Amino acid sequence: MINDYKYPHLFEPIKLGNQLFRNRIFASPTGYLNTNGDGYLNEGAAAYYGRRARGGAASVATFECVVDTEYGRGGDAHFSTGRPGVAANLGRIAAEVKGYGAVPTLELQHTGMFANRSLSMFGGEAKGVAYGPVEMMVDGRLIKPMTEEFIERTINKYIEAAVVGQSVGFGMMLIHAGHGWMLHQFLSPITNTRTDKWGGPAIENRARMLIAICDGIHRRLGEGFPIEVRISGSECYDGGFGIENGIAIAKQLEGHCQLIHVSAGNHEVDEVFTVTHPSMFQKDGCNTYLAEEIKKHVSTPVATVGALSDPDLMEELIASGKVDVVEMGREFICEPDFPTLVRTGREKEVKKCLRCLSCFSSELTNGEPYCAINPESGREIETKYEAPVVKSKKKVLVAGGGVAGMEAALTLAERGHDVIICEKTGRFGGVLRCEEKVDFKKNLDYYLNQQAEKIEKTPNIEVRLNTEVTPALAEEIKPDVLIAALGAVPAVPKIPADADAKTMTAQDAYGRVDELGDKVAILGAGLVGIELGLHLASLGKKVSVIEMTDHMNDGGNFLHMSGVRVEIKKRGLDMHFSTQAKQISAKGVTCECEGKEVFIDADSVVFAVGQKPLTEEAVALNYCAPEVYFIGDCVTPKNITEATSTAYLISKNIGRF
Ligand SMILES: Cc1cc2nc3c(=O)[nH]c(=O)nc-3n(C[C@H](O)[C@H](O)[C@H](O)COP(=O)(O)O)c2cc1C
């Protein structure tokens, strides 16, 4: 018996209905949209969901499985229980999750008035018929009201889907009744203004369909079959419904389900997207207050979700009785081993989600959720079957200790190679270290420290700090393989500046805040410029951002921009688009905007106009080893996700000959 368990409440098993869950940490639904373009999940999906079961999750939820193929799917790629052969697909996922000791949970979904919006899940014109609680115009399309007959048909579709799910091995059904989807549309007094027994002011009426679904599933699968219902505790925007409606919904659910899962928001409101999926600008556990409040009013167990990655906070939430279950979405993408690491006293090794939303953006563009700091995410199938031992052990020289170089060194060492990593400065982390004092980047800094520490502790990695890899040094070391991860340096634009003008690069500005004055102009509205602007504004500076093009550059991570846009407004950044800087003085920047001269007041001017890759320096190393690879920003400056992914994949490929 282990008496000094640090997280006794987090690892206390819980019984929901007749199903035992091994701990209180559930993997909330996160999508895997590589559905072969036709709504069928592949073996990659089974490996993806199975990975978190391998890591110790108690329940692993799939993403949205649509109950009504014809009228419930957002687009053709949405998978659905109604399609021929899909049961076997689903069964593969259930078997994989069960095999590792977690309960496979099937999320049942219907998009209601947002159905048939696009040909694919990746955007496009609304193309088909959609039904909602009442007739209304949505995105220029007339939504048809559901008749009683249609409602009964839909309830049956949920029940049939649950029967299929249970028959192929799912141990719990998760009914999605939040985030703005069909059941949420019925639960909301704003969208459900029907005058019959399925809607209107009385919550009993608005919740009738949801309750009928739960009861119908219990009738078919048994009273003890666990049902989890996901609701939005509040829509979290002015004009949306608030916590009173969340409490009212939860009260209706008493006795009809086994777990009330309290999320937040409505996906139709852009600004609220980063409440549902809290951005890096919000505090840990920012939505738990909703579940805590709801728990006071019901006896059914309650789960919370959103921005959870700190095991101490999660333990406290359960120990204090504020909630019964904690759910994590992105933390499981970033650290599928979270439960096992925490349970075995290795919580310091847990990677903390950056909340950068790279996973979600890439899921929507590539179909697979690529994580900035876990390059295995979206590639679980490859990692599951790979041989752990390499054929031939190599001596590998890694030149550069930024995110790419560190990931390469660790991946190589784990596979048994002897690694020497050289970093020209005195510490690992590269260019990203400049943001170490930025509050919304604290998890990034945590990650850099973790990687650096891991490197220092790995016996088959030799560390050489303050060492630049030159061809002469490489000649001396004689590696079998050289990986050039040299990075990039900030670009400086050729704009005339007076002798007394104060200018510096964004990278320098972080460390020289006191020299900037009260008014700062930043040239460049890419992520580097804007995030610096947000940081400086939080320190009380008046920030103007000057951008030549007519838009911000999201660097491919368009969902992170939802959170950024909210913060730009909140922190009052003054944005100037289609504006070109012409002359810099000690008083500000003279610009041209649509043919007119504009003057922007500033004590100092910061350049955030991109990075100049150290390509020449990297290419100079090309013949310094039999095998040479170029990775990270020295190839072309991109983002953390690209840097860590390439570093990981290339390093894993070494030693095959
Ligand atoms: C990539 C991604 C995909 C998601 N897909 C779904 C989904 O299919 N169904 C759903 O109910 N929630 C989905 N979510 C929301 C998560 O379940 C979770 O509620 C949200 O991310 C907040 O939790 P977190 O801060 O722990 O990530 C998704 C989130 C992410 C990041």
XYZ file of C-alpha atoms and ligand atoms in Angstrom:
688
model
C 0.000 0.000 0.000
C 1.427 3.361 -0.925
C 0.626 5.837 1.816
C 2.279 8.972 0.582
C 0.361 9.373 -2.632
C 0.500 12.984 -3.697
C -2.727 12.914 -5.706
C -5.044 10.521 -3.860
C -8.268 12.139 -5.057
C -7.252 12.368 -8.698
C -6.579 8.643 -8.763
C -9.619 7.597 -6.757
C -11.647 5.302 -9.034
C -15.231 6.361 -9.713
C -18.245 4.313 -10.649
C -20.705 5.879 -13.073
C -23.737 3.652 -13.516
C -22.403 0.139 -13.631
C -19.049 1.120 -15.119
C -15.864 1.580 -13.100
C -13.405 4.260 -14.203
C -9.832 3.851 -12.976
C -9.309 7.497 -12.010
C -10.889 10.957 -12.344
C -8.947 12.101 -15.409
C -11.042 11.830 -18.565
C -9.923 12.636 -22.106
C -12.548 15.011 -23.471
C -13.487 14.709 -27.156
C -10.925 16.037 -29.590
C -11.329 15.612 -33.291
C -9.413 13.503 -35.717
C -10.664 14.692 -39.064
C -8.646 12.461 -41.303
C -11.771 10.611 -42.301
C -10.483 9.794 -45.787
C -12.732 12.590 -47.060
C -15.781 10.355 -46.824
C -16.595 10.090 -43.134
C -14.737 6.870 -42.334
C -12.081 6.789 -39.648
C -8.818 5.044 -40.345
C -6.344 3.071 -38.261
C -4.646 6.375 -37.404
C -7.731 7.375 -35.437
C -7.637 4.168 -33.418
C -3.978 4.783 -32.598
C -4.730 8.432 -31.753
C -7.474 7.644 -29.240
C -5.678 4.534 -28.024
C -2.592 6.579 -27.200
C -4.310 8.420 -24.368
C -5.632 5.136 -23.003
C -2.048 3.881 -23.027
C -1.109 6.990 -21.061
C -3.589 6.260 -18.279
C -6.808 8.190 -19.051
C -9.887 6.713 -17.376
C -12.259 7.548 -20.212
C -11.316 8.382 -23.787
C -13.985 10.137 -25.810
C -14.051 10.065 -29.584
C -14.902 13.189 -31.495
C -18.367 13.871 -32.791
C -20.065 10.838 -34.231
C -23.173 12.102 -35.965
C -26.399 10.238 -35.354
C -28.252 11.440 -38.431
C -26.215 11.060 -41.626
C -28.627 13.031 -43.751
C -29.435 16.013 -41.550
C -26.917 16.022 -38.702
C -23.477 16.266 -40.258
C -21.554 19.505 -40.651
C -20.019 18.208 -43.855
C -19.125 15.081 -45.780
C -16.106 14.289 -43.657
C -18.140 14.057 -40.443
C -18.350 10.466 -39.410
C -21.705 9.027 -38.624
C -23.176 5.851 -37.208
C -25.736 5.703 -39.994
C -23.244 4.871 -42.736
C -22.665 1.328 -43.933
C -19.621 -0.311 -42.414
C -18.956 2.447 -39.886
C -19.642 0.140 -36.937
C -16.464 -1.812 -37.639
C -14.550 1.469 -37.821
C -15.902 2.476 -34.444
C -15.299 -0.947 -32.998
C -11.618 -0.671 -33.880
C -11.361 2.498 -31.775
C -13.277 0.977 -28.872
C -11.072 -2.118 -28.891
C -7.895 -0.063 -28.924
C -9.008 2.146 -26.022
C -10.361 -0.759 -23.984
C -7.230 -2.752 -24.588
C -5.251 -0.256 -22.556
C -7.680 -0.177 -19.650
C -9.683 2.974 -20.377
C -13.415 3.223 -21.029
C -14.113 4.083 -24.669
C -16.726 6.809 -24.812
C -18.640 7.625 -27.966
C -19.611 11.250 -28.508
C -23.039 11.512 -30.145
C -23.632 14.610 -32.148
C -26.113 16.449 -34.356
C -25.274 19.881 -35.714
C -28.902 21.033 -36.145
C -29.079 24.382 -37.868
C -25.407 24.104 -38.841
C -25.849 20.837 -40.727
C -24.700 20.346 -44.294
C -22.777 23.563 -44.191
C -19.980 22.483 -46.467
C -18.820 19.798 -48.837
C -15.960 19.022 -46.550
C -15.167 19.823 -42.918
C -12.711 22.359 -44.170
C -15.041 25.212 -44.940
C -17.142 26.064 -47.962
C -20.615 27.153 -48.892
C -23.733 25.938 -47.142
C -25.113 23.439 -49.591
C -27.979 21.503 -48.090
C -31.040 21.456 -45.902
C -30.736 22.034 -42.177
C -33.245 21.819 -39.342
C -33.337 23.713 -36.053
C -35.815 24.388 -33.250
C -37.529 27.183 -35.204
C -37.438 28.696 -38.655
C -34.641 31.218 -38.888
C -32.012 32.600 -41.224
C -28.473 31.393 -40.494
C -25.571 32.366 -42.728
C -27.975 33.318 -45.507
C -29.774 29.955 -45.371
C -33.354 29.445 -44.209
C -33.338 26.835 -41.444
C -36.421 24.621 -41.326
C -38.202 24.100 -38.015
C -38.270 20.506 -36.758
C -41.761 19.051 -36.747
C -42.820 16.778 -33.846
C -42.372 13.844 -36.158
C -38.869 15.015 -37.035
C -38.018 15.412 -33.353
C -39.172 11.864 -32.599
C -37.156 10.635 -35.593
C -34.065 12.434 -34.265
C -34.485 11.019 -30.749
C -34.616 7.558 -32.281
C -31.494 8.255 -34.292
C -29.608 8.974 -31.044
C -30.899 5.766 -29.503
C -29.986 3.708 -32.581
C -26.501 5.252 -32.637
C -25.996 4.403 -28.966
C -27.066 0.822 -29.633
C -24.506 0.576 -32.458
C -21.834 2.104 -30.215
C -22.507 -0.218 -27.333
C -22.610 -3.242 -29.611
C -19.064 -2.558 -30.840
C -17.647 -2.033 -27.353
C -18.186 1.551 -26.205
C -18.652 1.713 -22.440
C -20.200 5.177 -22.194
C -22.175 7.526 -24.442
C -21.336 11.235 -24.360
C -24.223 13.327 -25.631
C -23.029 16.652 -26.904
C -25.580 19.210 -25.773
C -23.273 22.209 -25.648
C -21.135 24.552 -27.753
C -24.047 25.665 -29.959
C -24.926 22.340 -31.582
C -28.437 20.917 -32.054
C -29.316 19.999 -28.473
C -27.806 23.264 -27.260
C -30.009 25.059 -29.802
C -33.000 23.386 -28.128
C -31.773 24.080 -24.579
C -31.195 27.760 -25.245
C -34.083 30.164 -24.563
C -32.622 32.371 -27.288
C -32.799 29.910 -30.170
C -35.669 27.744 -28.942
C -38.740 29.972 -28.997
C -41.133 27.209 -29.978
C -44.626 27.303 -28.553
C -45.210 23.559 -28.185
C -43.987 21.048 -25.605
C -40.479 21.027 -27.155
C -39.622 24.643 -26.452
C -40.442 28.061 -25.117
C -39.837 29.666 -21.739
C -40.138 26.472 -19.659
C -36.844 24.603 -19.278
C -38.801 21.328 -18.950
C -39.882 21.840 -22.560
C -36.505 22.929 -23.904
C -34.802 19.956 -22.237
C -37.485 17.459 -23.281
C -35.615 16.162 -26.319
C -32.335 15.694 -24.407
C -34.097 13.877 -21.572
C -36.000 11.679 -24.026
C -32.693 10.720 -25.646
C -31.104 9.818 -22.297
C -34.146 7.827 -21.186
C -34.415 6.099 -24.556
C -30.762 5.046 -24.418
C -31.189 3.757 -20.870
C -34.292 1.818 -21.890
C -32.338 0.081 -24.667
C -28.949 -0.329 -22.983
C -30.017 -0.655 -19.357
C -30.397 1.892 -16.555
C -26.815 1.292 -15.445
C -25.275 2.110 -18.824
C -23.402 5.385 -18.218
C -24.400 8.494 -20.108
C -22.312 11.644 -19.949
C -24.022 14.834 -21.073
C -21.861 17.732 -22.197
C -23.475 21.133 -21.736
C -22.358 24.727 -21.885
C -22.692 26.012 -18.313
C -22.951 29.495 -19.794
C -22.642 30.859 -23.324
C -20.191 33.416 -21.968
C -21.096 36.422 -24.110
C -23.381 39.412 -23.716
C -26.760 38.395 -25.049
C -26.096 34.673 -24.637
C -27.563 32.538 -21.876
C -25.829 32.573 -18.504
C -25.135 30.215 -15.629
C -28.814 30.261 -14.495
C -29.716 28.391 -17.668
C -26.750 26.045 -17.129
C -28.050 25.251 -13.628
C -31.585 24.779 -14.933
C -30.380 22.314 -17.592
C -28.341 20.384 -15.030
C -31.353 20.138 -12.700
C -33.397 18.677 -15.541
C -30.710 16.061 -16.100
C -30.878 14.759 -12.519
C -31.742 11.075 -12.607
C -31.415 10.853 -16.382
C -27.634 10.657 -16.833
C -24.582 9.585 -14.856
C -22.235 12.528 -15.475
C -22.893 16.182 -16.217
C -19.924 17.540 -18.123
C -19.834 21.314 -17.882
C -18.077 23.108 -20.701
C -18.623 26.712 -21.857
C -19.528 28.902 -24.783
C -21.120 28.780 -28.172
C -18.941 28.160 -31.213
C -20.919 30.583 -33.359
C -19.467 33.598 -31.579
C -15.909 34.124 -32.719
C -14.728 35.711 -29.483
C -16.150 32.862 -27.416
C -14.177 30.214 -29.278
C -11.276 30.940 -26.966
C -13.495 30.586 -23.912
C -14.559 27.100 -24.988
C -10.944 26.353 -25.882
C -9.204 28.747 -23.482
C -6.394 30.672 -25.095
C -2.937 31.122 -23.613
C -4.114 34.490 -22.326
C -6.477 32.905 -19.797
C -5.604 31.455 -16.446
C -5.406 27.745 -15.668
C -8.817 26.231 -15.024
C -10.577 29.420 -16.116
C -13.923 27.642 -16.719
C -14.066 25.494 -13.589
C -16.269 28.072 -11.844
C -19.193 26.963 -14.014
C -18.975 23.305 -13.003
C -18.408 24.279 -9.373
C -21.560 26.374 -9.344
C -23.627 23.696 -11.065
C -22.398 21.020 -8.672
C -23.994 22.956 -5.794
C -27.424 22.320 -7.333
C -27.296 18.649 -8.347
C -26.442 15.265 -6.884
C -25.309 13.758 -10.221
C -21.501 13.720 -10.547
C -20.123 16.771 -12.365
C -17.080 17.104 -14.625
C -15.177 20.253 -15.517
C -13.033 21.033 -18.573
C -10.873 23.824 -19.965
C -7.241 24.870 -19.504
C -6.402 22.064 -17.109
C -2.840 20.811 -17.057
C -1.742 21.449 -13.486
C -2.150 18.273 -11.403
C -2.132 20.238 -8.116
C -5.089 22.334 -9.229
C -6.899 19.235 -10.514
C -6.315 17.360 -7.247
C -7.638 20.337 -5.279
C -10.778 20.561 -7.419
C -11.663 16.986 -6.583
C -10.372 16.906 -3.003
C -12.461 19.943 -2.104
C -15.555 18.399 -3.671
C -15.921 21.198 -6.211
C -16.193 18.653 -9.030
C -16.060 14.869 -9.356
C -14.141 14.454 -12.612
C -11.595 16.564 -14.477
C -11.438 16.409 -18.259
C -8.627 17.525 -20.513
C -8.647 18.048 -24.258
C -5.412 19.589 -25.441
C -3.292 18.413 -22.519
C -3.884 14.854 -23.721
C -2.746 15.889 -27.204
C 0.407 17.401 -25.769
C 1.037 14.828 -23.045
C -0.908 11.583 -23.487
C 1.066 10.074 -20.588
C -0.207 12.719 -18.154
C -2.063 10.320 -15.798
C 0.727 7.760 -15.630
C 3.453 10.349 -15.108
C 1.478 12.111 -12.386
C 0.483 8.919 -10.639
C 4.042 7.649 -10.574
C 5.492 10.846 -9.080
C 6.993 12.073 -12.349
C 4.705 15.102 -12.705
C 7.665 17.380 -13.425
C 8.138 15.507 -16.702
C 4.626 16.367 -17.851
C 4.643 18.718 -20.828
C 2.150 21.528 -20.290
C -0.086 22.519 -23.172
C 0.900 25.923 -24.605
C -2.742 26.547 -25.534
C -1.472 27.821 -28.870
C -4.207 25.902 -30.765
C -1.770 24.592 -33.331
C -3.538 21.221 -32.857
C -6.931 22.577 -33.779
C -5.719 24.674 -36.713
C -3.836 21.737 -38.180
C -6.718 19.377 -37.542
C -8.925 21.627 -39.664
C -6.359 22.011 -42.423
C -4.552 18.625 -42.406
C -7.112 16.426 -40.673
C -4.639 15.530 -37.936
C -3.887 17.482 -34.777
C -0.219 18.433 -34.878
C 0.985 19.716 -31.530
C 3.717 22.342 -31.152
C 5.587 20.428 -28.479
C 4.507 16.819 -28.953
C 5.602 15.798 -32.441
C 4.016 12.368 -31.966
C 0.523 13.832 -31.957
C -1.275 12.927 -35.185
C 1.429 10.354 -35.866
C 0.473 7.776 -33.238
C 0.214 5.036 -35.777
C 3.859 5.409 -36.792
C 5.093 5.549 -33.214
C 3.016 2.578 -32.173
C 4.598 0.159 -34.587
C 8.127 1.493 -34.874
C 11.058 -0.639 -33.826
C 12.601 0.918 -30.709
C 16.135 -0.156 -31.551
C 18.066 1.261 -34.478
C 20.028 -0.962 -36.802
C 23.258 0.956 -36.557
C 24.237 3.291 -33.774
C 25.552 6.650 -34.948
C 27.619 9.453 -33.579
C 25.462 12.494 -34.253
C 26.462 16.118 -33.979
C 23.539 18.490 -33.460
C 24.459 22.074 -34.229
C 22.102 24.437 -32.403
C 20.128 24.127 -29.167
C 16.827 25.766 -30.062
C 13.524 23.858 -30.080
C 14.469 21.872 -33.201
C 17.990 20.996 -32.033
C 16.762 19.949 -28.581
C 13.998 17.760 -29.980
C 16.483 16.145 -32.384
C 19.016 15.442 -29.639
C 16.420 13.856 -27.340
C 14.835 11.734 -30.076
C 18.249 10.521 -31.237
C 19.409 9.717 -27.722
C 16.229 7.839 -26.937
C 16.881 5.666 -29.959
C 20.356 4.838 -28.714
C 22.619 7.101 -30.736
C 25.527 8.993 -29.208
C 24.764 12.672 -29.454
C 26.856 15.801 -29.113
C 24.788 18.985 -29.025
C 26.495 22.339 -29.425
C 24.809 25.625 -28.681
C 26.572 28.880 -29.423
C 25.023 30.763 -26.491
C 25.216 29.818 -22.836
C 21.756 28.197 -22.652
C 19.332 26.071 -24.583
C 16.112 27.450 -26.036
C 17.263 29.670 -28.877
C 15.291 32.670 -29.980
C 12.226 31.745 -27.887
C 14.078 32.486 -24.670
C 13.455 36.176 -25.263
C 9.827 35.606 -24.167
C 10.670 34.081 -20.805
C 9.111 36.925 -18.800
C 5.890 36.986 -20.789
C 2.989 35.772 -18.640
C 1.036 34.161 -21.473
C 4.141 32.246 -22.578
C 4.862 30.667 -19.207
C 4.130 27.140 -20.428
C 6.489 27.645 -23.350
C 9.294 28.598 -21.012
C 8.422 25.638 -18.807
C 8.757 23.398 -21.857
C 12.136 24.869 -22.838
C 13.450 24.295 -19.315
C 12.129 20.755 -19.298
C 13.784 19.916 -22.612
C 17.065 21.488 -21.490
C 16.970 19.572 -18.211
C 16.202 16.306 -19.976
C 19.174 16.841 -22.278
C 21.467 17.501 -19.368
C 20.311 14.344 -17.620
C 20.588 12.038 -20.646
C 23.816 10.025 -20.407
C 24.310 9.565 -24.156
C 24.078 13.298 -24.883
C 27.214 15.373 -24.521
C 26.433 19.055 -24.051
C 28.711 21.797 -25.294
C 27.376 25.267 -24.540
C 29.021 28.469 -25.823
C 30.213 26.424 -28.770
C 29.548 27.283 -32.380
C 29.760 24.441 -34.862
C 32.166 25.456 -37.610
C 33.427 23.164 -40.379
C 36.713 22.974 -38.420
C 34.960 21.769 -35.251
C 32.917 19.255 -37.207
C 36.144 18.015 -38.800
C 37.562 17.478 -35.326
C 34.460 15.651 -33.982
C 34.038 13.495 -37.089
C 30.336 12.675 -36.656
C 28.546 10.034 -38.728
C 25.596 12.382 -38.977
C 25.341 16.139 -38.626
C 22.084 17.938 -37.970
C 22.213 21.654 -38.605
C 19.600 23.400 -36.491
C 21.200 26.814 -36.572
C 18.059 28.908 -36.441
C 17.600 32.438 -37.712
C 18.335 35.998 -36.718
C 15.858 38.887 -36.737
C 15.607 40.711 -40.049
C 16.132 44.473 -40.039
C 14.280 46.445 -42.715
C 16.037 49.110 -44.772
C 14.044 52.120 -43.625
C 15.829 55.460 -43.270
C 16.171 56.429 -39.610
C 17.440 59.631 -37.967
C 20.608 59.280 -35.898
C 18.716 59.891 -32.631
C 15.872 57.465 -33.437
C 15.607 54.525 -31.050
C 15.185 51.241 -32.925
C 15.634 47.618 -31.961
C 14.478 44.142 -32.947
C 11.527 42.398 -31.292
C 13.865 39.820 -29.857
C 15.884 42.558 -28.114
C 12.829 44.537 -27.050
C 11.735 41.845 -24.590
C 14.928 42.295 -22.599
C 15.165 46.069 -22.971
C 11.653 47.171 -22.042
C 12.897 50.064 -19.887
C 14.647 51.663 -22.866
C 11.507 51.716 -25.011
C 9.681 54.755 -23.600
C 5.896 54.983 -23.145
C 4.924 54.880 -26.793
C 6.147 52.037 -28.958
C 5.624 51.466 -32.670
C 6.058 47.917 -33.896
C 6.702 47.283 -37.571
C 5.071 44.024 -38.626
C 1.751 42.385 -37.691
C 2.918 38.796 -37.682
C 2.653 36.817 -34.474
C 6.049 38.062 -33.286
C 5.018 41.707 -33.547
C 1.528 41.304 -32.148
C 2.492 39.120 -29.217
C 5.245 41.565 -28.316
C 2.665 44.360 -28.596
C 0.302 42.537 -26.239
C 3.099 42.034 -23.747
C 4.181 45.691 -23.894
C 0.574 46.885 -23.577
C 0.204 44.776 -20.430
C 3.206 46.687 -19.038
C 1.338 49.951 -19.597
C 2.836 51.065 -22.901
C 0.846 52.573 -25.714
C 1.466 50.312 -28.684
C 0.933 50.984 -32.398
C 1.420 48.169 -34.884
C 2.251 49.104 -38.460
C 1.657 46.534 -41.184
C 2.242 46.860 -44.917
C -0.404 44.319 -45.925
C -4.087 44.530 -45.074
C -4.070 41.711 -42.519
C -2.284 40.038 -39.624
C -0.094 37.095 -40.481
C -1.139 34.074 -38.418
C 1.733 31.884 -39.591
C -0.733 29.083 -40.373
C -2.214 28.948 -36.876
C -5.448 30.780 -37.612
C -7.295 29.642 -34.474
C -4.700 31.186 -32.158
C -5.663 34.462 -33.817
C -9.166 34.293 -32.284
C -7.582 34.706 -28.862
C -5.119 37.270 -30.150
C -7.925 39.401 -31.619
C -9.735 39.408 -28.263
C -6.552 40.571 -26.525
C -5.806 43.257 -29.126
C -9.154 44.823 -28.292
C -8.802 44.339 -24.549
C -5.288 45.719 -24.340
C -5.978 48.537 -26.818
C -3.364 47.970 -29.516
C -3.573 50.579 -32.237
C -3.463 48.655 -35.538
C -2.470 50.295 -38.837
C -2.889 48.087 -41.910
C -1.871 48.815 -45.522
C 0.603 51.241 -44.023
C 4.219 51.451 -45.040
C 6.918 52.964 -42.824
C 9.022 55.487 -44.752
C 11.135 57.323 -42.186
C 11.886 56.799 -38.507
C 12.672 59.648 -36.154
C 13.003 60.072 -32.383
C 9.347 61.170 -32.348
C 7.803 58.397 -34.399
C 7.310 56.899 -37.814
C 6.322 58.667 -41.002
C 4.240 56.281 -43.064
C 2.300 56.109 -46.258
C -1.232 54.769 -46.185
C -3.361 54.667 -49.334
C -1.281 57.403 -50.948
C -1.458 59.703 -47.900
C 1.250 60.530 -45.399
C 0.502 59.461 -41.843
C 2.606 60.109 -38.750
C 2.560 57.634 -35.879
C 3.827 58.911 -32.548
C 6.439 56.730 -30.881
C 9.440 57.008 -28.542
C 10.912 53.883 -30.028
C 10.402 51.589 -32.989
C 10.626 47.813 -32.873
C 11.225 45.644 -35.933
C 9.165 42.489 -36.189
C 9.468 41.980 -39.907
C 10.558 38.387 -39.963
C 13.616 36.254 -39.431
C 16.653 35.852 -41.626
C 17.501 32.133 -41.740
C 21.124 31.173 -41.121
C 21.085 29.253 -44.378
C 24.606 30.011 -45.556
C 26.094 28.948 -42.241
C 24.069 25.720 -42.396
C 25.036 24.959 -45.983
C 28.713 25.465 -45.060
C 28.361 22.303 -42.946
C 26.998 20.223 -45.818
C 30.134 18.100 -46.356
C 31.181 17.851 -42.714
C 29.654 14.388 -42.247
C 28.548 11.515 -44.464
C 24.901 12.288 -43.614
C 23.758 15.876 -43.099
C 20.297 17.249 -42.375
C 19.022 20.819 -42.111
C 16.119 21.417 -39.747
C 14.188 24.268 -38.138
C 14.430 27.956 -38.892
C 17.730 27.733 -40.813
C 15.744 26.025 -43.597
C 12.954 28.575 -43.525
C 11.592 30.300 -40.433
C 8.244 28.751 -39.568
C 6.768 27.878 -36.195
C 7.417 25.591 -33.245
C 5.165 22.840 -34.581
C 7.116 22.637 -37.847
C 10.467 22.781 -36.086
C 9.754 20.014 -33.569
C 7.949 17.807 -36.117
C 10.807 17.851 -38.624
C 13.394 17.384 -35.906
C 11.538 14.375 -34.568
C 10.818 12.670 -37.875
C 14.287 13.171 -39.315
C 15.943 11.986 -36.102
C 13.796 8.878 -35.988
C 14.829 8.055 -39.509
C 18.520 8.022 -38.668
C 20.287 4.693 -38.178
C 18.401 2.656 -40.741
C 21.578 1.705 -42.602
C -8.250 19.871 -31.711
C -9.509 19.902 -30.910
C -10.621 19.223 -31.360
C -11.798 19.208 -30.602
N -12.869 18.476 -31.038
C -13.975 18.378 -30.266
C -15.054 17.543 -30.657
O -15.029 16.872 -31.684
N -16.140 17.499 -29.842
C -16.213 18.215 -28.682
O -17.215 18.111 -27.966
N -15.194 19.009 -28.291
C -14.083 19.097 -29.039
N -13.028 19.869 -28.618
C -13.124 20.599 -27.341
C -12.410 19.856 -26.190
O -13.068 18.670 -25.855
C -12.331 20.734 -24.924
O -13.617 20.988 -24.471
C -11.627 22.066 -25.139
O -10.474 21.908 -25.927
C -11.219 22.716 -23.803
O -10.427 21.856 -23.043
P -8.802 21.961 -23.000
O -8.457 23.333 -22.549
O -8.418 20.909 -22.013
O -8.307 21.687 -24.366
C -11.864 19.917 -29.380
C -10.741 20.616 -28.959
C -9.570 20.613 -29.698
C -8.392 21.369 -29.182
